[in-house]
Short mmCIF file of C-alpha atoms and ligand atoms in Angstrom, two decimals:
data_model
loop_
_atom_site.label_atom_id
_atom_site.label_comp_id
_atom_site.label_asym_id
_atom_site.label_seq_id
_atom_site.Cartn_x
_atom_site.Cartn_y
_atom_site.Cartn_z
CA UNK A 25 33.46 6.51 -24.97
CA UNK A 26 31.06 9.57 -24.19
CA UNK A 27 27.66 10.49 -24.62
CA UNK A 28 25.85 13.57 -24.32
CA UNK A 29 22.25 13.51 -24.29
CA UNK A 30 20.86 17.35 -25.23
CA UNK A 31 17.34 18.96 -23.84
CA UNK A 32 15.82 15.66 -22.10
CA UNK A 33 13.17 16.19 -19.31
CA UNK A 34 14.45 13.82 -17.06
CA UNK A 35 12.37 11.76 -15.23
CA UNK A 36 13.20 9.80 -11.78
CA UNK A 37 10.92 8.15 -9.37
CA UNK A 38 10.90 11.81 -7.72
CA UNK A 39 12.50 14.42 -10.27
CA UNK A 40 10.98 15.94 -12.99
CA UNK A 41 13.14 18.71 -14.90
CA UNK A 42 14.87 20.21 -18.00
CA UNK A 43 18.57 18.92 -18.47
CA UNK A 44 21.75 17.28 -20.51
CA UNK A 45 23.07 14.56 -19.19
CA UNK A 46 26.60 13.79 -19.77
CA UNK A 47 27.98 9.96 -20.01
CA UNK A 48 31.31 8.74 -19.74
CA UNK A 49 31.72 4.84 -20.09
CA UNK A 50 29.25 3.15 -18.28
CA UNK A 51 28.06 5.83 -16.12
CA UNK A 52 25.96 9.15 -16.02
CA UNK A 53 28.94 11.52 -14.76
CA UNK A 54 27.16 15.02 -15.03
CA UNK A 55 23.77 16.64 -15.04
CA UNK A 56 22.81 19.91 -15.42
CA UNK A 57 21.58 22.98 -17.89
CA UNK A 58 23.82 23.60 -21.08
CA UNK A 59 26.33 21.17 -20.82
CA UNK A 60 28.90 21.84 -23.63
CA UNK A 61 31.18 19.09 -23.51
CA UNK A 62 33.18 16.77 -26.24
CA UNK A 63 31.47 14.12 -26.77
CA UNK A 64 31.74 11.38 -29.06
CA UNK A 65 28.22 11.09 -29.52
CA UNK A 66 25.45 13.87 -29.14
CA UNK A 67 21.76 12.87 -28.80
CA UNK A 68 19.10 15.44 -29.09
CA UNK A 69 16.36 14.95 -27.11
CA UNK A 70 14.09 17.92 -27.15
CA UNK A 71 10.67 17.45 -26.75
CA UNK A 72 11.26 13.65 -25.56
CA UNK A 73 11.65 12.11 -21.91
CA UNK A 74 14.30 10.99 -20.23
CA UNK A 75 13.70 7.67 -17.85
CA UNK A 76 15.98 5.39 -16.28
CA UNK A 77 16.00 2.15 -18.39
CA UNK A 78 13.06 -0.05 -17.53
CA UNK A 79 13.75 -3.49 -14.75
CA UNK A 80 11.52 -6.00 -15.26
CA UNK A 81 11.83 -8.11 -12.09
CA UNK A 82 10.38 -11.62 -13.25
CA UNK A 83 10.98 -13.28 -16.55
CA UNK A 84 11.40 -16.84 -17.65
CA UNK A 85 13.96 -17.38 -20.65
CA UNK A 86 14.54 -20.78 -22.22
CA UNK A 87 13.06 -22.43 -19.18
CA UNK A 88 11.50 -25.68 -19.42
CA UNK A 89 7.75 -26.07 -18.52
CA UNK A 90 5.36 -28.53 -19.10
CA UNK A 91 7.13 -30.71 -21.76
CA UNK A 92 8.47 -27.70 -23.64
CA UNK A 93 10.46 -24.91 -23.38
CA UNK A 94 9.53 -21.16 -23.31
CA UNK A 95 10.23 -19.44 -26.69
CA UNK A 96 12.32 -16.81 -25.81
CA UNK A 97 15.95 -17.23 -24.88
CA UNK A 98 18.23 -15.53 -23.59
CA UNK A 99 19.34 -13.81 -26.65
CA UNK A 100 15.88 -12.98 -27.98
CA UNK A 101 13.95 -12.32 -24.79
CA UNK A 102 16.75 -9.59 -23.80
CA UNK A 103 16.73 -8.13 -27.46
CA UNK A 104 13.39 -7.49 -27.40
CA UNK A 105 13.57 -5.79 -23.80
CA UNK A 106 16.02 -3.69 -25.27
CA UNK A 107 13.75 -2.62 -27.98
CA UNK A 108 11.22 -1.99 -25.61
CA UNK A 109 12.73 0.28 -23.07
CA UNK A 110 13.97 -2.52 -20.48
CA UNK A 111 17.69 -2.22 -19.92
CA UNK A 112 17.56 -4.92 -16.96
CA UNK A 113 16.02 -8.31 -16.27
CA UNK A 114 15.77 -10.80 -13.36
CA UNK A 115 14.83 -13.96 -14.32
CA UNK A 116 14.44 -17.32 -12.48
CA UNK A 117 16.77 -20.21 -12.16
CA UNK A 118 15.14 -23.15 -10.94
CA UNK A 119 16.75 -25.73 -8.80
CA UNK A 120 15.34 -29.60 -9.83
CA UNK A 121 14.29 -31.61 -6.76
CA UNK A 122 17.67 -32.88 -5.53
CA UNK A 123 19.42 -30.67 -6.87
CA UNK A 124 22.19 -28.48 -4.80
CA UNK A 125 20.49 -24.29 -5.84
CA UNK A 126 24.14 -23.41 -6.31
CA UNK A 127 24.46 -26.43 -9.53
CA UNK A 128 21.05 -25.16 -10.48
CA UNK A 129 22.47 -21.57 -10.38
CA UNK A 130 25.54 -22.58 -12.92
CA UNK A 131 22.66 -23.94 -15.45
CA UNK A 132 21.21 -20.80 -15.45
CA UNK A 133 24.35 -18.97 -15.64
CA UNK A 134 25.74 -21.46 -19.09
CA UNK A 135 21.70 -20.12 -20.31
CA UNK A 136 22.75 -16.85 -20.33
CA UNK A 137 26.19 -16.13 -20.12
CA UNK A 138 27.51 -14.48 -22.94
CA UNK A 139 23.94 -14.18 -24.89
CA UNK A 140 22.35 -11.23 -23.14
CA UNK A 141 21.45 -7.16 -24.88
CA UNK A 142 21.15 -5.99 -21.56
CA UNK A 143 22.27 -6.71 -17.58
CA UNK A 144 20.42 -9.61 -16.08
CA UNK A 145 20.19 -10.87 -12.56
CA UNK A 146 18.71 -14.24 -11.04
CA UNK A 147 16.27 -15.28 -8.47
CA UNK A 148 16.44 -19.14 -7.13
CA UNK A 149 13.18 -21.11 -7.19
CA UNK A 150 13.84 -23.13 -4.47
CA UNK A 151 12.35 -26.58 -4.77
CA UNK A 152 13.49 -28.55 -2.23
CA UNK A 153 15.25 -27.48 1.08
CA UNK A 154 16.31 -29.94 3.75
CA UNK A 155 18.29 -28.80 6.82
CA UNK A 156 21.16 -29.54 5.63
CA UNK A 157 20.37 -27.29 2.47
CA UNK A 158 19.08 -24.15 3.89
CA UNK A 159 23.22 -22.82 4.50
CA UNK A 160 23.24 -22.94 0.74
CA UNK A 161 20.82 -19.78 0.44
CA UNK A 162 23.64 -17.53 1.85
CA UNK A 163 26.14 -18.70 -0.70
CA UNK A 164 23.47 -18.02 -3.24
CA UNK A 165 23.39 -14.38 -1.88
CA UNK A 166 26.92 -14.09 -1.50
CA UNK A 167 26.71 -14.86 -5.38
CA UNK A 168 24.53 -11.88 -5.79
CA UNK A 169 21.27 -14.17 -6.16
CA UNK A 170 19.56 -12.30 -3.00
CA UNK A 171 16.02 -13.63 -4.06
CA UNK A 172 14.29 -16.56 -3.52
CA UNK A 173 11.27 -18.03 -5.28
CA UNK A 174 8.86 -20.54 -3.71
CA UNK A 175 5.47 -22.00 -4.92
CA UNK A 176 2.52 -22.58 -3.02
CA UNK A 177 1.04 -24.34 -6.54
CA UNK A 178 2.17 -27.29 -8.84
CA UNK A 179 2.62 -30.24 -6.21
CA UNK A 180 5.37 -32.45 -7.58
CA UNK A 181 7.23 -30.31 -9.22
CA UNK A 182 7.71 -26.65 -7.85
CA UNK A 183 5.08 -26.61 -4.81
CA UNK A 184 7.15 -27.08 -1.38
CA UNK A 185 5.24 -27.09 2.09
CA UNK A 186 4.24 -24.47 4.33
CA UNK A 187 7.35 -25.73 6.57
CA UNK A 188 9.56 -25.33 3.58
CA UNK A 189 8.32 -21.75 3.42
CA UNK A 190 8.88 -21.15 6.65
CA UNK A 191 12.45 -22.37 7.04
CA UNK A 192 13.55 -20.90 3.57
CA UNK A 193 11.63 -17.82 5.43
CA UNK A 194 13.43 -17.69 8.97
CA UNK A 195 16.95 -17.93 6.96
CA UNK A 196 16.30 -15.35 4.49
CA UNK A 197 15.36 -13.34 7.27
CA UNK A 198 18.63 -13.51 8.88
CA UNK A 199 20.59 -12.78 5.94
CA UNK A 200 18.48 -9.81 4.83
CA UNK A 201 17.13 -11.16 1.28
CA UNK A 202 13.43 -11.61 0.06
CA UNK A 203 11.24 -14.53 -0.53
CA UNK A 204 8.93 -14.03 -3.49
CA UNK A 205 5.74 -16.27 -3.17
CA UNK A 206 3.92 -17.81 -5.91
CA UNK A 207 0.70 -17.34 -3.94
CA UNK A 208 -2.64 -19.27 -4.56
CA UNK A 209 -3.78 -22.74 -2.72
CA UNK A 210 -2.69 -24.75 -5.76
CA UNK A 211 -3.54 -28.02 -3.37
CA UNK A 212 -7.17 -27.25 -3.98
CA UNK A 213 -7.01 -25.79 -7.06
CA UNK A 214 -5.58 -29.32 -8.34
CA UNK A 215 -9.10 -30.53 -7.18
CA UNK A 216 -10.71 -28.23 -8.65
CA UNK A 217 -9.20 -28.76 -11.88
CA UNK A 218 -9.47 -32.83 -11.84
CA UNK A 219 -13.59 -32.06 -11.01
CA UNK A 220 -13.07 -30.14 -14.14
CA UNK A 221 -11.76 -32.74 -16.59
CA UNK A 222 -14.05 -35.17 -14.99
CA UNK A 223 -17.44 -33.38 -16.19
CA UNK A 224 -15.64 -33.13 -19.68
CA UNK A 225 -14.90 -29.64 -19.01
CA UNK A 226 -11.62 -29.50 -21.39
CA UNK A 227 -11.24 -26.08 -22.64
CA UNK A 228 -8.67 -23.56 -22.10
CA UNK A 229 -11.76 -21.00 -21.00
CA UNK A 230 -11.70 -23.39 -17.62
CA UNK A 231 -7.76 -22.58 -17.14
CA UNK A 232 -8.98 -18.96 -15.60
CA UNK A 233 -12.65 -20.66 -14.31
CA UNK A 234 -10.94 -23.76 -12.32
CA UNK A 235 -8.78 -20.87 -10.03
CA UNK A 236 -11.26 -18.80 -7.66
CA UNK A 237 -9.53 -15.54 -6.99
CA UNK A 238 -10.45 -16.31 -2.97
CA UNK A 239 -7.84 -19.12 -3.38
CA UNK A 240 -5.27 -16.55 -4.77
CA UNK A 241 -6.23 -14.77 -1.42
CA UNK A 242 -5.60 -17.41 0.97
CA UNK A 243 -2.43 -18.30 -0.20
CA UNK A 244 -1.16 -14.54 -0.38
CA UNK A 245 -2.41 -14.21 2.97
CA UNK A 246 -0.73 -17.60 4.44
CA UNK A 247 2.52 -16.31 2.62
CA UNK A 248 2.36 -13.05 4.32
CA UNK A 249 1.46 -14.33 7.47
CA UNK A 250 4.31 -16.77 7.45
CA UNK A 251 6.74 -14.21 6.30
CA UNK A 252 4.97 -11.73 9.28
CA UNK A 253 6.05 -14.68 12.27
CA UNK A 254 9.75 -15.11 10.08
CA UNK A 255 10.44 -11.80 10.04
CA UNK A 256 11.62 -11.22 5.98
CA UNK A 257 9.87 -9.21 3.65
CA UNK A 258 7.63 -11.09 1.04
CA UNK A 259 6.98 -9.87 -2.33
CA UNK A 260 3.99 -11.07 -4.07
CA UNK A 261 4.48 -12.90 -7.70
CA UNK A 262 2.24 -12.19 -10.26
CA UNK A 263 -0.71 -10.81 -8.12
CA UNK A 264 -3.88 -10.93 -9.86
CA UNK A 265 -7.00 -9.90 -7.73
CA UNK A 266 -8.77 -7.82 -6.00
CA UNK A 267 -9.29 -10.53 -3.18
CA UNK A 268 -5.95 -11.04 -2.87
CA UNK A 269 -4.63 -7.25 -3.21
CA UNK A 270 -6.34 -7.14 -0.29
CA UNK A 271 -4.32 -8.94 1.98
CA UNK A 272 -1.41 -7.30 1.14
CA UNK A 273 -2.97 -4.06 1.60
CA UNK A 274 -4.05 -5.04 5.21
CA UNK A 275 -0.71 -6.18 6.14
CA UNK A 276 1.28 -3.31 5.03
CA UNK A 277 -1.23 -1.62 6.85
CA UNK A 278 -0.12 -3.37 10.33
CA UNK A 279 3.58 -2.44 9.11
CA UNK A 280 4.69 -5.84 7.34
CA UNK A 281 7.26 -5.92 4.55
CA UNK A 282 4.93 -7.11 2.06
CA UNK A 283 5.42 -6.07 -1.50
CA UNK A 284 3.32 -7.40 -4.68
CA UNK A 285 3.39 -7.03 -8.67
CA UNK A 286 1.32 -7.16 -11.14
CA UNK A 287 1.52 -7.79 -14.54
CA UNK A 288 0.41 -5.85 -18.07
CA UNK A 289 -1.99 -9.19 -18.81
CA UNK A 290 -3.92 -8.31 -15.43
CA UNK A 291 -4.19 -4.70 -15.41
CA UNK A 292 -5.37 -3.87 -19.95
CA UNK A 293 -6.91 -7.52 -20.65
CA UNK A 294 -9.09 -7.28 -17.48
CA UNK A 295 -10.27 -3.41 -17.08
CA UNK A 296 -12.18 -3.82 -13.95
CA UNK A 297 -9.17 -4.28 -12.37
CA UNK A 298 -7.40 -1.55 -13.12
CA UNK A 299 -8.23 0.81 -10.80
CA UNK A 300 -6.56 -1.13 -7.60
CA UNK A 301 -4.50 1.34 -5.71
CA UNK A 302 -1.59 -0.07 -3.82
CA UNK A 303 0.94 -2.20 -5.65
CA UNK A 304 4.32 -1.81 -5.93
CA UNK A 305 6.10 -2.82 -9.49
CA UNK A 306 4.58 -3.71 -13.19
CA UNK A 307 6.80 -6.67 -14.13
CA UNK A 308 5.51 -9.22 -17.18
CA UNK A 309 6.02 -12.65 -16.41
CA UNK A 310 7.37 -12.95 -19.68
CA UNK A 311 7.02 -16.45 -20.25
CA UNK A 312 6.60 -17.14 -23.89
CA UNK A 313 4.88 -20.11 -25.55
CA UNK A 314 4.07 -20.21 -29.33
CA UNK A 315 0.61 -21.26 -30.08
CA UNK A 316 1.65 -23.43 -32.67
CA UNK A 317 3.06 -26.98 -31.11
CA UNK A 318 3.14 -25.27 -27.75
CA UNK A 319 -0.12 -24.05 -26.23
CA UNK A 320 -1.88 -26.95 -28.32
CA UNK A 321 -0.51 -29.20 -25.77
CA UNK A 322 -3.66 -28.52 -23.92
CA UNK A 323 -5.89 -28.31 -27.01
CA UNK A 324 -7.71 -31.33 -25.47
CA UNK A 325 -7.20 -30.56 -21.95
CA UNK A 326 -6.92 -27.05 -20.68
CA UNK A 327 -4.34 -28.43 -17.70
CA UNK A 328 -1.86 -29.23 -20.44
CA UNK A 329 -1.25 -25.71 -21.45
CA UNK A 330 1.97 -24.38 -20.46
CA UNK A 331 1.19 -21.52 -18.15
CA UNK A 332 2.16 -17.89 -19.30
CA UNK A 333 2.46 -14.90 -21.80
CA UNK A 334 4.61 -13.12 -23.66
CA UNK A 335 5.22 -9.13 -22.83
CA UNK A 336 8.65 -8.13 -22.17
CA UNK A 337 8.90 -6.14 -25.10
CA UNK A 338 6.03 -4.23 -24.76
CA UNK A 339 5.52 -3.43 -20.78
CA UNK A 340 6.29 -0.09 -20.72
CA UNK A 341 4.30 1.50 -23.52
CA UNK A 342 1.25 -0.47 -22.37
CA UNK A 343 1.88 0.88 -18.73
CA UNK A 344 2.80 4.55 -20.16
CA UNK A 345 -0.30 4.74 -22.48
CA UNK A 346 -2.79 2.61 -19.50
CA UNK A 347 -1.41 4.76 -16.96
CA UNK A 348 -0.02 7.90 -17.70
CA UNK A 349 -1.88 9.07 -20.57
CA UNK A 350 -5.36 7.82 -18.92
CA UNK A 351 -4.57 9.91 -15.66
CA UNK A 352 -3.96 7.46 -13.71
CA UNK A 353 -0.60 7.31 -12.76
CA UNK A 354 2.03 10.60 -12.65
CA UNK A 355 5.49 10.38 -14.90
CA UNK A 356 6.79 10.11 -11.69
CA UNK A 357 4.66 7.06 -10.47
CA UNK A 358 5.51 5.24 -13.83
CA UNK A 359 9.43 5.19 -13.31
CA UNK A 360 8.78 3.88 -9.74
CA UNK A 361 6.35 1.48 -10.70
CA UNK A 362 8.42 0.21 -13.79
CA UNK A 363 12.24 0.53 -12.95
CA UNK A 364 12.87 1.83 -9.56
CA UNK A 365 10.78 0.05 -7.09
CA UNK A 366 12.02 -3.41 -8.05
CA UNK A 367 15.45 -1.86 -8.29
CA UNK A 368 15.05 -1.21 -4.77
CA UNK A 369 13.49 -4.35 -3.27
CA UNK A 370 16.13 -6.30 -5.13
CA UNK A 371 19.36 -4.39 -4.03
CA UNK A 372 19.83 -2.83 -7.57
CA UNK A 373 19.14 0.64 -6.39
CA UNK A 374 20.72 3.20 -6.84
CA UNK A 375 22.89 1.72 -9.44
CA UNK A 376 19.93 0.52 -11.60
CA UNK A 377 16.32 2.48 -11.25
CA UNK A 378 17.12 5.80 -11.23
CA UNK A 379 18.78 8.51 -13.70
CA UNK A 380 21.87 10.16 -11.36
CA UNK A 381 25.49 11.31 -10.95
CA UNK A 382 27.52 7.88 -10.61
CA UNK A 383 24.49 5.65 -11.72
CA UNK A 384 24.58 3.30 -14.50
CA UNK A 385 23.86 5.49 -17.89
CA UNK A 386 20.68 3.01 -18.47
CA UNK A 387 18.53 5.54 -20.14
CA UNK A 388 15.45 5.76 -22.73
CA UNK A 389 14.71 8.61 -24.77
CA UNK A 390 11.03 8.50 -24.82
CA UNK A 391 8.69 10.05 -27.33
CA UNK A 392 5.53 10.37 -25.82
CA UNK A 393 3.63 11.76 -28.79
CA UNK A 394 4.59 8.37 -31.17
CA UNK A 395 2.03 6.31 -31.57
CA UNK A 396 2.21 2.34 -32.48
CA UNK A 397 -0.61 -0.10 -33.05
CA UNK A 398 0.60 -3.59 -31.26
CA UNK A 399 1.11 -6.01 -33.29
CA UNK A 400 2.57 -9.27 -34.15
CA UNK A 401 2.93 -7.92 -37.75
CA UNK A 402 4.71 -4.55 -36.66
CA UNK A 403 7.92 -4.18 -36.71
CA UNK A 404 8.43 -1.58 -34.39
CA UNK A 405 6.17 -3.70 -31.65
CA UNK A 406 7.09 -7.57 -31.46
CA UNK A 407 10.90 -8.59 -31.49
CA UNK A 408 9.90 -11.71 -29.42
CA UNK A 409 10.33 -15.41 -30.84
CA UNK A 410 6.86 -15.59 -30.26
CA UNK A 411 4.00 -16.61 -32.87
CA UNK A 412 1.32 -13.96 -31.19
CA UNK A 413 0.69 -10.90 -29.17
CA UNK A 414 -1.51 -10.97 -26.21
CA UNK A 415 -2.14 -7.00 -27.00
CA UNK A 416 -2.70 -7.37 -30.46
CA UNK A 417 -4.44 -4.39 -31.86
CA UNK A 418 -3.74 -2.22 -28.74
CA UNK A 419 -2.83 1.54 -29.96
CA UNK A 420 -0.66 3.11 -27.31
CA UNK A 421 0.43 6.72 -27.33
CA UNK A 422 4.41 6.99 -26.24
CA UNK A 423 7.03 4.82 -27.42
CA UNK A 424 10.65 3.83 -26.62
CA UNK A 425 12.66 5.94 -28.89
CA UNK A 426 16.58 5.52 -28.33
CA UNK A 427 17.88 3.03 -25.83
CA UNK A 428 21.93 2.95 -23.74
CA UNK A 429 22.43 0.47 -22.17
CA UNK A 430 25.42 1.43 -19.42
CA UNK A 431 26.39 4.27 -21.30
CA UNK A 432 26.00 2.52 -24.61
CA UNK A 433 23.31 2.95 -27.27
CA UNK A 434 21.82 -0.29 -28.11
CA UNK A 435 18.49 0.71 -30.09
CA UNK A 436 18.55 3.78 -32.25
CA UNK A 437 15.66 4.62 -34.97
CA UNK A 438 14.53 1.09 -34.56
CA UNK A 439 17.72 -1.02 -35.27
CA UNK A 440 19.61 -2.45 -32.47
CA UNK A 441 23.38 -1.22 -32.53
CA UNK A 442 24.16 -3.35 -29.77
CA UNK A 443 25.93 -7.08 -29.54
CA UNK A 444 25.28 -10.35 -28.48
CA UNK A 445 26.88 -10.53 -24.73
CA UNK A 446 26.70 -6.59 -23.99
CA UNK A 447 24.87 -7.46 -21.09
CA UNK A 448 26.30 -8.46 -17.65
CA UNK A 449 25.53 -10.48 -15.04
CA UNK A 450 24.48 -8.34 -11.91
CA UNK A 451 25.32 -9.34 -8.00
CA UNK A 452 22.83 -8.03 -6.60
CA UNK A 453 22.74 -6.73 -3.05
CA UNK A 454 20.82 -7.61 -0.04
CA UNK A 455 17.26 -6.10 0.56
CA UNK A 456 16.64 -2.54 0.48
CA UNK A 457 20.19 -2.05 0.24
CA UNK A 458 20.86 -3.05 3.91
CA UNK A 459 24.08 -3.62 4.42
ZN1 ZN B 17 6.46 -16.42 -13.39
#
């Protein structure tokens, strides 16, 4: 199977040019000017952009939260990546308290083996880790899960202890892998929240009003600091504040390995925040609940809500329109911060993140003149099983046009050509690539 893509301006984390780009299989095999080759499929993609298929480094498919279950599985949550530019996902499997992470990783594996539109990797929330547990992280990584996930929030059921931390720290250290850090002092948030409920504050208004952002900055600064002593790099989950931005600004300053995200819901449904320089990757959190029967488990009491929002699907137009189009952000910046950086930290790069000779043929054929008003009710906008859109009514500029997903196109003038199970599991490699 071949593909040649005709008159794309191809766009990498640091090119910018005029080219074809030839695909045979599963990879990009040649690039350059007038490529006249058989194929047995030509695109033309004059006047469009080439970028390497979007990663989204943190969803949460058919995971259970809460008393429910997040909307999107496997099968849906991927689809609707596809449609929206992402060719690759790394979601979270979650090891129970008890549990050995390497049973935990074989649930997640039955979740999505065999369901996925497009390649998929895991990280391991990490739950509970004894001493005679933490040898278990290097079999993880040895089964190309070479991320870890721990939470500094929700005592009895994800939070571990800053001794957890450290150990899962020190060992992930020596094996050259990453701890990500759910980073906020959830300990006094909890009071916080039962002060709340107590003065019949109830609402879901007091979800966002119960969590100071100066408690998002002293956990991302205890995680850091931790991670500083253990000597691993740290990436920030899910960073939303200016307080806490700054911590990891002033540590990367002194030289430490600390890395943070943000997400679409921080940066276009809070504007004042948009203008923080300094973070690494856009991921979305997808973590779908429906409204209906899901969210109004907290109708009466805001601490009942499952936590999170839907937005794989629609990450990189809102980033692309919010960015790029508003000056604030280069073509370039925009592939780094949405496919390559994370494709990086995660040891993905350079077979993911990047558009190259011997690289996976991941690739979207952008228009960025298209415009599309988000919507729950359009079509071209919301594939997700989800019963709302957190951008609904937001008009971006620049939409995903034609997606391959290693070397095969999956979404072509808005139908999806792909199947059920086109996606692969990825190993991924150790940190940076380090060997
Ligand atoms: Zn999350």
């Amino acid at each position: 199977m071949s593909v040649l893509i005709k008159n794309g301006r191809v766009i990498t984390a640091v090119d910018d040019y005029m080219a074809d780009v030839f695909i045979e299989n599963e990879t990009v095999t040649q690039i350059g000017k007038n490529l006249e080759m058989e194929s047995d499929e030509t695109i033309d993609a004059s006047g469009k952009y080439l970028f390497p298929g979007g990663l989204d480094p943190h969803t949460h498919l058919d995971m259970p939260f809460g008393g429910t279950t997040s909307a999107d599985d496997f099968e849906s949550g991927t689809l609707a990546a596809a449609y929206g530019g992402t060719t690759t996902l790394i979601d979270f499997a979650i090891q129970t308290k008890g549990q050995s992470t390497l049973e935990a990783l074989d649930v997640w594996h039955k979740k999505a083996d065999g369901k996925t539109a497009i390649d998929y990797g895991f990280h391991m929330i990490v739950t509970d880790l004894d001493d005679d547990r933490v040898h278990e992280m290097k079999l993880l990584a040895d089964a190309g899960v070479t991320s870890y996930k721990l939470f500094m929030a929700y005592p009895g059921v994800l939070y571990v202890d800053d001794g957890t931390i450290y150990r899962a720290m020190r060992k992930a250290g020596e094996d050259g892998t990453v701890v990500c850090m759910h980073a906020e002092n959830g300990i006094v948030i909890d009071e916080i929240v039962k002060r709340a409920l107590a003065e019949g504050k109830t609402e879901p208004k007091y979800h966002a009003l119960t969590r100071p952002t100066r408690m998002e900055a002293e956990g991302v600064h205890r995680a850091i600091s931790i991670a500083e002593v253990a000597e691993v790099p740290v990436y920030i989950v899910h960073l939303s504040s200016a307080d806490a931005l700054e911590q990891v600004m002033l540590a990367r300053n002194r030289g430490v390995h600390a890395f943070a995200e943000t997400c679409p819901q921080y940066l276009f449904l809070d504007y004042s925040y948009y203008e923080k320089e300094g973070l690494q990757s856009i991921s979305t959190d997808h973590c779908p609940f429906c409204f209906k029967d899901q969210k109004t488990l907290g109708i009466d009491d805001f601490s009942k809500i499952p936590n999170g929002g839907p937005g794989v699907e629609n990450r990189m137009s809102l980033v692309y329109n919010g960015g790029v189009n508003a000056g604030r952000i280069s073509l370039n910046k925009f592939v780094e911060l949405t496919s390559t950086a994370a494709a990086k930290t995660f040891g993905l790069f350079p077979k993911k993140g990047t558009i190259a000779v011997g690289s996976d043929a991941d690739i979207v054929v952008f228009d960025p003149n298209r415009k599309e008003t988000i919507s729950v009710d359009n079509p071209c906008t919301h594939h997700m099983r989800v019963d709302y859109n957190a951008y609904e009514g937001f008009e971006v500029t620049g939409f995903t046009e034609t997606v391959l997903s290693r070397g095969k196109v999956i979404i072509k003038d808005g139908d999806y050509h792909g199947k059920k199970g086109d996606g692969q599991f990825l190993k991924r490699g150790l940190y940076g690539g380090m060997k």
